mmCIF file of C-alpha atoms in Angstrom:
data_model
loop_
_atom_site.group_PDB
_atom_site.id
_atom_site.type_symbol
_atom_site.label_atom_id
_atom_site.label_comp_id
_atom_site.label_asym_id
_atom_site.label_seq_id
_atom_site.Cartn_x
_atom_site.Cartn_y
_atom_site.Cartn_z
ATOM 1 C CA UNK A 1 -11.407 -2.767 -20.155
ATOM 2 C CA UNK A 2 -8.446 -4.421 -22.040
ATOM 3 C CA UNK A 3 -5.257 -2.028 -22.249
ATOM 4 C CA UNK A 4 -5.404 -3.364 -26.083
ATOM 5 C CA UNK A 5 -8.538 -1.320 -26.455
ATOM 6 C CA UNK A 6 -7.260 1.952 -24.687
ATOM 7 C CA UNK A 7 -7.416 3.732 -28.545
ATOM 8 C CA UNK A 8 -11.436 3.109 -28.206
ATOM 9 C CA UNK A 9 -11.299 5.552 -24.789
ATOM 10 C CA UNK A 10 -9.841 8.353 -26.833
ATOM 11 C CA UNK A 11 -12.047 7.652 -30.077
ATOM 12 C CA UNK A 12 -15.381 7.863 -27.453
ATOM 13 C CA UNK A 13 -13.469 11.313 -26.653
ATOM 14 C CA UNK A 14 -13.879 12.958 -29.896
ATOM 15 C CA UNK A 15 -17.483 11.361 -30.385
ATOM 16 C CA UNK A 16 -18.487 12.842 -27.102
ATOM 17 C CA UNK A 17 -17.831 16.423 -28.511
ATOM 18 C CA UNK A 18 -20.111 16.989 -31.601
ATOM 19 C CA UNK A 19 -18.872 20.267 -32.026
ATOM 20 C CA UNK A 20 -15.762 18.817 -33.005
ATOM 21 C CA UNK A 21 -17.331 15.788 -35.088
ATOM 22 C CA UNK A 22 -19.460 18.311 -36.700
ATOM 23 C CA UNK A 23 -16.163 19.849 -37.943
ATOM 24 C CA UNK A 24 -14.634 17.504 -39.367
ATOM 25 C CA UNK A 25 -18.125 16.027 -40.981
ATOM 26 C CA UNK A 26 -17.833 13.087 -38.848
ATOM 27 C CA UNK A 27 -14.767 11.681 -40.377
ATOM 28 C CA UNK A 28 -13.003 9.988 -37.752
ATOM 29 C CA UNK A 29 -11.579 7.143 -38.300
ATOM 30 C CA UNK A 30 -9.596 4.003 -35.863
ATOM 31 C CA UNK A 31 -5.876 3.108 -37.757
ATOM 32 C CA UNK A 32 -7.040 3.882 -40.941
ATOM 33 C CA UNK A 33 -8.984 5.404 -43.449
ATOM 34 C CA UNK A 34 -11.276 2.215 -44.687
ATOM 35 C CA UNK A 35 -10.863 2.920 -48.358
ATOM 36 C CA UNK A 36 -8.273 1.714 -50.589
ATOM 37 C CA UNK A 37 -5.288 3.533 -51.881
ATOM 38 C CA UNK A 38 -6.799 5.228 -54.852
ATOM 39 C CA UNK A 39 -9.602 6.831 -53.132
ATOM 40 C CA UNK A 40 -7.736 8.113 -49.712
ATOM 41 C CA UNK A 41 -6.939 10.736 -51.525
ATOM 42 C CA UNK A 42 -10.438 12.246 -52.363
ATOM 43 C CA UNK A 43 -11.381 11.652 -48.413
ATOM 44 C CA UNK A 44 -12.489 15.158 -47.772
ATOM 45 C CA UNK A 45 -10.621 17.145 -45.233
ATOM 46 C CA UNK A 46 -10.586 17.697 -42.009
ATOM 47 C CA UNK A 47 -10.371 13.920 -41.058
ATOM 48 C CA UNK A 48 -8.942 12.422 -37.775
ATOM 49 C CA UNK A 49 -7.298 8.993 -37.149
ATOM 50 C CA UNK A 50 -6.836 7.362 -33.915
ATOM 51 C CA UNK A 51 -3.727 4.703 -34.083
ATOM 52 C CA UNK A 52 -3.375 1.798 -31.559
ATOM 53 C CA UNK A 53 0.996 2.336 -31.374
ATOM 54 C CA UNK A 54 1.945 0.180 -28.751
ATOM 55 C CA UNK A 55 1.783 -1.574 -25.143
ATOM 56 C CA UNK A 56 4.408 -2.364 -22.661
ATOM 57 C CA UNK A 57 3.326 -3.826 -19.915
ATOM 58 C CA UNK A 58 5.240 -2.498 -16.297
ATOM 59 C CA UNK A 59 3.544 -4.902 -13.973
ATOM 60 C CA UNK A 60 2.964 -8.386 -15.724
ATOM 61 C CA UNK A 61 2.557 -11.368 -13.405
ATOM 62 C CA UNK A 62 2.310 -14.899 -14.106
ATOM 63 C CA UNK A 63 -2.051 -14.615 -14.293
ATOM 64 C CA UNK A 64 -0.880 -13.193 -17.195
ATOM 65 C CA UNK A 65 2.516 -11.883 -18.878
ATOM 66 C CA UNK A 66 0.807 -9.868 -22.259
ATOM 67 C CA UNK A 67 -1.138 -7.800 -20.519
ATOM 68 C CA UNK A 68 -1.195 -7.079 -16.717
ATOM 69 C CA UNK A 69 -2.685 -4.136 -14.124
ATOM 70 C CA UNK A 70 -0.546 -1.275 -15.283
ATOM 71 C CA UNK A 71 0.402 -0.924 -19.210
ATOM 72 C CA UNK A 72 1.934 1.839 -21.039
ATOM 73 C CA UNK A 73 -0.232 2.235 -24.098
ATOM 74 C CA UNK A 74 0.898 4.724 -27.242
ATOM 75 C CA UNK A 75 -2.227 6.167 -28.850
ATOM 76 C CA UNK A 76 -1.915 8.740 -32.023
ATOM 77 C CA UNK A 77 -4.101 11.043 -33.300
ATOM 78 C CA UNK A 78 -3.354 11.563 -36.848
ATOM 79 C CA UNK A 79 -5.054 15.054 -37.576
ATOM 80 C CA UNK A 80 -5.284 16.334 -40.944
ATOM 81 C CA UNK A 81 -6.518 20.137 -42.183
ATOM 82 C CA UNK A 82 -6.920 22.310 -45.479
ATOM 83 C CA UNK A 83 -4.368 25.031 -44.110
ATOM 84 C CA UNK A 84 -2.071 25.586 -41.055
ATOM 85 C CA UNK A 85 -4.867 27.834 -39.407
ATOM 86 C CA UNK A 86 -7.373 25.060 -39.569
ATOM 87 C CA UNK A 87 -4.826 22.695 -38.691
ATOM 88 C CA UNK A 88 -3.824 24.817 -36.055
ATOM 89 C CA UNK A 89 -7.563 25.488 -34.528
ATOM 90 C CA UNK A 90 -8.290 21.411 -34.967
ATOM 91 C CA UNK A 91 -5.494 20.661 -32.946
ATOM 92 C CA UNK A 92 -6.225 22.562 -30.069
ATOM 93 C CA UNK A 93 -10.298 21.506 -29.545
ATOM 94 C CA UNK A 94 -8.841 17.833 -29.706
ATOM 95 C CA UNK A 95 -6.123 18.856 -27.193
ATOM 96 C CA UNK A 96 -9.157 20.267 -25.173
ATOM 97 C CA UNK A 97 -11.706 17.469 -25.732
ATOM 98 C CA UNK A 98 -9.366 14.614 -24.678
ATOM 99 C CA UNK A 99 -8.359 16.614 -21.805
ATOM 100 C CA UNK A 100 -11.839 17.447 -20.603
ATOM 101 C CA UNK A 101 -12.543 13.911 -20.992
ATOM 102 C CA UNK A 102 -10.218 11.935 -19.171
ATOM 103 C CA UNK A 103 -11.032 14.516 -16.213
ATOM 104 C CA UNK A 104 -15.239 14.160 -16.543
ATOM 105 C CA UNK A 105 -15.487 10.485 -17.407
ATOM 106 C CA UNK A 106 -13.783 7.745 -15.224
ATOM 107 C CA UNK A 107 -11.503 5.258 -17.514
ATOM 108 C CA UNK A 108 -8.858 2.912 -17.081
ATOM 109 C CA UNK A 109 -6.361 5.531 -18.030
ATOM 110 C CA UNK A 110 -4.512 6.918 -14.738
ATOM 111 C CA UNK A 111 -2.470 9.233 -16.338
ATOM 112 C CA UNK A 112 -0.985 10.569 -19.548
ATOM 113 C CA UNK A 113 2.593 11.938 -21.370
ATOM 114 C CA UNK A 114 1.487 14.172 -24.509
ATOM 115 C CA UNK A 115 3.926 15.156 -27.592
ATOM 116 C CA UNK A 116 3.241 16.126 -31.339
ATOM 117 C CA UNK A 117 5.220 15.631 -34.276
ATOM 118 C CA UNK A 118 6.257 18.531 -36.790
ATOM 119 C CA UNK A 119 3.183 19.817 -38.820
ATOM 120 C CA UNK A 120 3.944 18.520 -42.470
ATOM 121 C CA UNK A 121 2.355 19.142 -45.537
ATOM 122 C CA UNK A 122 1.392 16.624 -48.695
ATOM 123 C CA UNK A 123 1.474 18.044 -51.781
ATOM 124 C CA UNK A 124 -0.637 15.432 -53.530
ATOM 125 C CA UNK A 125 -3.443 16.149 -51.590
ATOM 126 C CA UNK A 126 -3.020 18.646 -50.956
ATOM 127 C CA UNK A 127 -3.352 19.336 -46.840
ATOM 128 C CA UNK A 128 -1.668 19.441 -43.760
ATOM 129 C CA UNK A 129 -0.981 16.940 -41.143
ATOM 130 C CA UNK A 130 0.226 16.415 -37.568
ATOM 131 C CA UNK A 131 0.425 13.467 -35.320
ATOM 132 C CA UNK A 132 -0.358 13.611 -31.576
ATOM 133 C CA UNK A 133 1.641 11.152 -29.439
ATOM 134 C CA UNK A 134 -0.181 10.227 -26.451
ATOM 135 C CA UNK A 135 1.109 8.119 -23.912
ATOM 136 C CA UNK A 136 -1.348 6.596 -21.560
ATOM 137 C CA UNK A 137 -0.467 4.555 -17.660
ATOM 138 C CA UNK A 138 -3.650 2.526 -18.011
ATOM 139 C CA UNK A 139 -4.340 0.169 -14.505
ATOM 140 C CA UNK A 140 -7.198 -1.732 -15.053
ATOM 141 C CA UNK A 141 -7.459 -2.645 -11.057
ATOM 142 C CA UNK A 142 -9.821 -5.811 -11.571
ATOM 143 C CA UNK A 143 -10.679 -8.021 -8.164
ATOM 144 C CA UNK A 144 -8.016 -11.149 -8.833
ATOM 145 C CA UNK A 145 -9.020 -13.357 -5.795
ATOM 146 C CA UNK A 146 -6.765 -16.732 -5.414
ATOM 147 C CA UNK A 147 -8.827 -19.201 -7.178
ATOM 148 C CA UNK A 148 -10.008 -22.832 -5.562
ATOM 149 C CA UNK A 149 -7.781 -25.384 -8.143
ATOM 150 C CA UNK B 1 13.667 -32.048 -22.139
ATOM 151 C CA UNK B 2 11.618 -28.697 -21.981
ATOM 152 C CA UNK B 3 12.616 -26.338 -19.622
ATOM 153 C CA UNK B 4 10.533 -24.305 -17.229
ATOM 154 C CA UNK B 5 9.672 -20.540 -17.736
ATOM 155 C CA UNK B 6 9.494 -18.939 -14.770
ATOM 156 C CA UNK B 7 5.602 -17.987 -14.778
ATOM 157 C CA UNK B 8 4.788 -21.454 -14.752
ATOM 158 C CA UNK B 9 6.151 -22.742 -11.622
ATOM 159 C CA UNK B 10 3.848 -21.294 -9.162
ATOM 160 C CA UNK B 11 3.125 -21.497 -5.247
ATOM 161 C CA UNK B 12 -0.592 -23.175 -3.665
ATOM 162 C CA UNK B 13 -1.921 -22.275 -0.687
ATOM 163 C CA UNK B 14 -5.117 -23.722 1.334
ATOM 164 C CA UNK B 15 -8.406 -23.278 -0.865
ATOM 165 C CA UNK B 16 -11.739 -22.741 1.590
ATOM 166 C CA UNK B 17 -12.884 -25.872 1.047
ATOM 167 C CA UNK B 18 -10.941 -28.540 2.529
ATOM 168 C CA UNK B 19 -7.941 -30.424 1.153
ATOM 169 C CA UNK B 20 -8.082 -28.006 -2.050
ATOM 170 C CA UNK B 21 -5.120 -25.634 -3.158
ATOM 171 C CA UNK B 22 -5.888 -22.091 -4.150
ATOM 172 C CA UNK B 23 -2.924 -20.318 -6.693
ATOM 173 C CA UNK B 24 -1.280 -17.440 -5.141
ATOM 174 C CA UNK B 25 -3.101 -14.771 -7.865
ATOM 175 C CA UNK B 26 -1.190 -12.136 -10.137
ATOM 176 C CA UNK B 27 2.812 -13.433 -8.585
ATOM 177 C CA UNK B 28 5.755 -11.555 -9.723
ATOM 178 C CA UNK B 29 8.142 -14.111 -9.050
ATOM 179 C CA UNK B 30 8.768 -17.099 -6.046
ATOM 180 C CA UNK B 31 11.736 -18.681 -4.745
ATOM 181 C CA UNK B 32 11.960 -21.633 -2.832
ATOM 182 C CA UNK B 33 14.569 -22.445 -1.042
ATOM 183 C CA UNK B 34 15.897 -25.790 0.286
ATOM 184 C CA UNK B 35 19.054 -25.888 2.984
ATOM 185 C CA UNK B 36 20.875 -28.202 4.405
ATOM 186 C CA UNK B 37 22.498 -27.948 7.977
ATOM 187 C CA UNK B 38 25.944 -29.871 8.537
ATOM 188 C CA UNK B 39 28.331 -29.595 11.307
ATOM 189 C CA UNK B 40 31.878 -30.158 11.141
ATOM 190 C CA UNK B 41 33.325 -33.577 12.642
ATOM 191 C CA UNK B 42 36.945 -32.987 11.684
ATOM 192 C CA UNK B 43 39.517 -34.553 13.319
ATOM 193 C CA UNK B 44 43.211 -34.573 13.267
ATOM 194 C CA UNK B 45 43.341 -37.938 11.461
ATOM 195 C CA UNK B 46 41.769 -35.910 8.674
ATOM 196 C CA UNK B 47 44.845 -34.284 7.788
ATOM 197 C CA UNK B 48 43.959 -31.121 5.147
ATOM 198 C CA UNK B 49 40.230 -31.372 4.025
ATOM 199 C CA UNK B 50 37.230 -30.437 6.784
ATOM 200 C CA UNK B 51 34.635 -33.563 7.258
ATOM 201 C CA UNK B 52 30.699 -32.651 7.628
ATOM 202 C CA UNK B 53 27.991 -34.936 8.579
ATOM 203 C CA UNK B 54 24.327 -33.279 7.626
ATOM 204 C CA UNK B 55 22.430 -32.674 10.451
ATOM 205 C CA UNK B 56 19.116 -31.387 9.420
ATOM 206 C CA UNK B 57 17.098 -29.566 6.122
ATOM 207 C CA UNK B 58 14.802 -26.751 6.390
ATOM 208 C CA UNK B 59 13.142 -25.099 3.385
ATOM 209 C CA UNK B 60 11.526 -21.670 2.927
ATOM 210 C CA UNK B 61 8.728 -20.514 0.187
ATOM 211 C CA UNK B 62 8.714 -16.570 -0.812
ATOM 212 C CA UNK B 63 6.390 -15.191 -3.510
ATOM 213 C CA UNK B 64 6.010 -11.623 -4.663
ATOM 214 C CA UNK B 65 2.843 -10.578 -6.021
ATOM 215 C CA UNK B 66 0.870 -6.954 -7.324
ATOM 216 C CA UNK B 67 -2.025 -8.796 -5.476
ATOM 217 C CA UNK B 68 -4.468 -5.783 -5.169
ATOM 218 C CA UNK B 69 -7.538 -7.777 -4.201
ATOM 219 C CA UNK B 70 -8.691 -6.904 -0.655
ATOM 220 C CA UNK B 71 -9.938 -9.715 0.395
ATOM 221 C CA UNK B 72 -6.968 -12.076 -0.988
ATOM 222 C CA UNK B 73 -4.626 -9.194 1.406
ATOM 223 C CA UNK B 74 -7.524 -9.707 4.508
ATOM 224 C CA UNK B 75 -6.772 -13.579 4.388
ATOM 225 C CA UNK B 76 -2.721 -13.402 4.691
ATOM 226 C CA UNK B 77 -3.163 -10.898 7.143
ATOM 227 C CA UNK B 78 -5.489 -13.396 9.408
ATOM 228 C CA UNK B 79 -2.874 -16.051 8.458
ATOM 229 C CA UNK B 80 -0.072 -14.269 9.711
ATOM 230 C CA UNK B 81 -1.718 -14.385 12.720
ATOM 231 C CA UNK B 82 -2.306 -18.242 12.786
ATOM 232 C CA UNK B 83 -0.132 -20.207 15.395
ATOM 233 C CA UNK B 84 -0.985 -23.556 13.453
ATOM 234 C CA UNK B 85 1.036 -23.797 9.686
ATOM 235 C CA UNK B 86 -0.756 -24.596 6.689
ATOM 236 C CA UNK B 87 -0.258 -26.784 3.607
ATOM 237 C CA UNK B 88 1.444 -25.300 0.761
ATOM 238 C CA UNK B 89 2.676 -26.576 -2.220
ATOM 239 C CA UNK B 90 4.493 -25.736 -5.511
ATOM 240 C CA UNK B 91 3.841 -27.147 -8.988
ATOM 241 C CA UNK B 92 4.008 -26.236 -12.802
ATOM 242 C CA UNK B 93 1.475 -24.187 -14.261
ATOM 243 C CA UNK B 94 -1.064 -24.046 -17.105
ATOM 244 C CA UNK B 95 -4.558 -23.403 -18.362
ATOM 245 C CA UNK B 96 -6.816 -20.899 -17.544
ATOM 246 C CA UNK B 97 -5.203 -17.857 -15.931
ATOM 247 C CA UNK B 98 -2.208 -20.048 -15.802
ATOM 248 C CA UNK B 99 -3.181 -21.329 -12.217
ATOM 249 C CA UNK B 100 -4.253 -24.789 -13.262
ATOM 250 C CA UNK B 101 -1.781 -27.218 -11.312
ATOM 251 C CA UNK B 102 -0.130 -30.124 -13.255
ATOM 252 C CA UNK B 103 1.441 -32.345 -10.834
ATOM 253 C CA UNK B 104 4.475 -32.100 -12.230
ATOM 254 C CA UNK B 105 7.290 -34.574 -10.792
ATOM 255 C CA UNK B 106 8.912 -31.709 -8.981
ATOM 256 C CA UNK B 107 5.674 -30.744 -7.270
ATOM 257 C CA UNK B 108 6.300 -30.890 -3.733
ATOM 258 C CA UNK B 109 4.305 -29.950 -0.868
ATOM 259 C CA UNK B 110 4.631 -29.355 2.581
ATOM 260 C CA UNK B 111 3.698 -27.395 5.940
ATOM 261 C CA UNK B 112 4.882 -23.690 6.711
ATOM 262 C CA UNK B 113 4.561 -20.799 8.517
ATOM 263 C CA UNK B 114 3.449 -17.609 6.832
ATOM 264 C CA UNK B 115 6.197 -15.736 8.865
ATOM 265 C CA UNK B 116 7.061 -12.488 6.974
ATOM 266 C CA UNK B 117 4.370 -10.121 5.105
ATOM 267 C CA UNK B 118 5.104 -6.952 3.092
ATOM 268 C CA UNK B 119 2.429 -4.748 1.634
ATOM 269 C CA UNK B 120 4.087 -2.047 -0.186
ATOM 270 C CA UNK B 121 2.133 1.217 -1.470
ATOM 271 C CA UNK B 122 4.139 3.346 -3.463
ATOM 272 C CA UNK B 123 2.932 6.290 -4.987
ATOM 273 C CA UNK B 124 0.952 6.210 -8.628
ATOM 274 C CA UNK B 125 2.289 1.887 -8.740
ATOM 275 C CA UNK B 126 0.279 -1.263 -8.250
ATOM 276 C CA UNK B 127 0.649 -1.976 -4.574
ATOM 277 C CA UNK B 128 2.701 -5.564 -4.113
ATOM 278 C CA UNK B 129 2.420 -7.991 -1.830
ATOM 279 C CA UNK B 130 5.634 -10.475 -0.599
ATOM 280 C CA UNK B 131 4.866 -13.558 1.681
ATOM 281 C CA UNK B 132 8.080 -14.984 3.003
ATOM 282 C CA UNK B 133 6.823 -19.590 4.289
ATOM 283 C CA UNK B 134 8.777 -20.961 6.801
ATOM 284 C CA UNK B 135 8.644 -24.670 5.911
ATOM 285 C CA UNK B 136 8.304 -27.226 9.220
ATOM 286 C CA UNK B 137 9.057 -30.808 9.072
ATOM 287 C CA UNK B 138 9.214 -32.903 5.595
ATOM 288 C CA UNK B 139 8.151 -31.658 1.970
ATOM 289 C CA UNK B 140 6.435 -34.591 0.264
ATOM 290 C CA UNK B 141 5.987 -35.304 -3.507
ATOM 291 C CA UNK B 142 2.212 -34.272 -4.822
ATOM 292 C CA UNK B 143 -0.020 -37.511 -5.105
ATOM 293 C CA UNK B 144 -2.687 -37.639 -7.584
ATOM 294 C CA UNK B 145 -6.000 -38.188 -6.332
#
């Protein structure tokens, strides 16, 4: 699997639990909410978005110097709730699912850093909102035999 | 004049078929290196300044790579173990997995020695491979065929 399509690993997560889909009616969403500006707001809450934020790649050769056998890929997780408490309980199951996943199912991704940003709160929604930072060491080990020129 | 990025100058060794070249897969980084032997025939005519006449050249390949492939590792291994050298050769880069030689006018190939390997397993990194050529006798330009 391409380290540019690490964000579809954690976006399989959240499918895999339907508990959690069930929660938030389904609405997940990868980078962005597919409607334009003047409708985003009447997207229902809860919602979750899974963002693609970056690649660096620590072991780049000359096969290839974009993308190479061990790549440090930033995911987010966008979550977004009625109220703190539901924020709160969201949160946690998608804490818990990605975790459970990445131990059950065999991916490309080796190991992971976790952080989240500040809960914050739009008014014009109204709802609240916080961002999960994951940060993935994804080694895609594929056979790369010499090849006959 | 274009200038050369480093991931396009890459090393060939023996493919399995014969007289064909096989890339060195997923390099780091090579060096070749090209010396050249002199010994001093100063005399006291010379006054100040030391005189040197060249006596021989001898060259030297080493490439790093994160090769993990097994098999690729198995090969250098039996190599190593060769007491006949094999045809190597270095030339600019392109195309598909950027292994596709170009016979570039600096290409030059030549008989070594695979004299040095390193496998190096570090904890949680790719594991990395360095082969150290000892060149013997001339380096020749590439010919097109």
């Amino acid at each position: 699997m391409s380290s540019f399509a690490t964000d579809k690993i954690f976006i399989a997560a959240i499918k895999d639990n339907t508990q959690l889909m069930a929660q938030i009616g389904g609405r997940l969403y990868p980078t962005a909410i597919p409607l334009p500006d003047e409708s985003v707001d009447n997207v229902p809450v809860p919602y979750i978005i899974v963002t693609f934020d970056g690649l660096t790649n620590d072991a780049a050769t000359k096969d290839d110097p974009y993308e190479s056998d061990n790549d440090v890929v930033n995911i987010g997780i966008e979550i977004t709730a009625k109220n703190r408490a539901a924020l709160a309980a969201l949160a946690s199951a998608v804490r818990s699912t990605i975790h459970s996943y990445m131990l059950e199912q065999t991916t490309d991704i080796e190991d992971y850093q976790f952080s989240a940003e500040a809960v914050q709160y739009d008014q014009f929604k109204p709802c609240y909102w916080q961002t999960l930072h994951y940060q993935c060491d994804v080694q895609t080990l594929t056979d790369n035999e010499n090849e006959q020129d | 004049m274009s200038k050369i990025k480093g991931q396009n100058l890459r090393i060939f060794v023996p493919g399995t078929t014969a007289n064909s070249f096989e890339c060195v897969a997923e390099a780091t980084s090579c060096q070749i290196t090209i010396n050249g032997d002199t010994e001093g025939v100063s005399i006291k005519d010379d006054e100040l300044f030391d005189k040197q006449q060249t006596t021989s050249r001898s060259w030297s390949v080493q490439v790093d790579t994160f090769d993990a492939a097994t098999a690729t590792i198995k090969k250098y291994i039996n190599i190593i173990k060769n007491t006949t050298p094999l045809l190597l050769k270095w030339d600019q880069t392109a195309g598909a997995q950027n292994r596709v030689a170009q016979d570039a006018a600096f290409a030059r190939k030549g008989s070594a020695y695979l004299t040095d390997l390193t496998l190096t397993a570090n904890n949680r990194q790719t594991a990395s491979l360095s082969l150290q050529f000892t060149g013997t006798g001339a380096i020749e330009p590439i010919t097109t065929t």
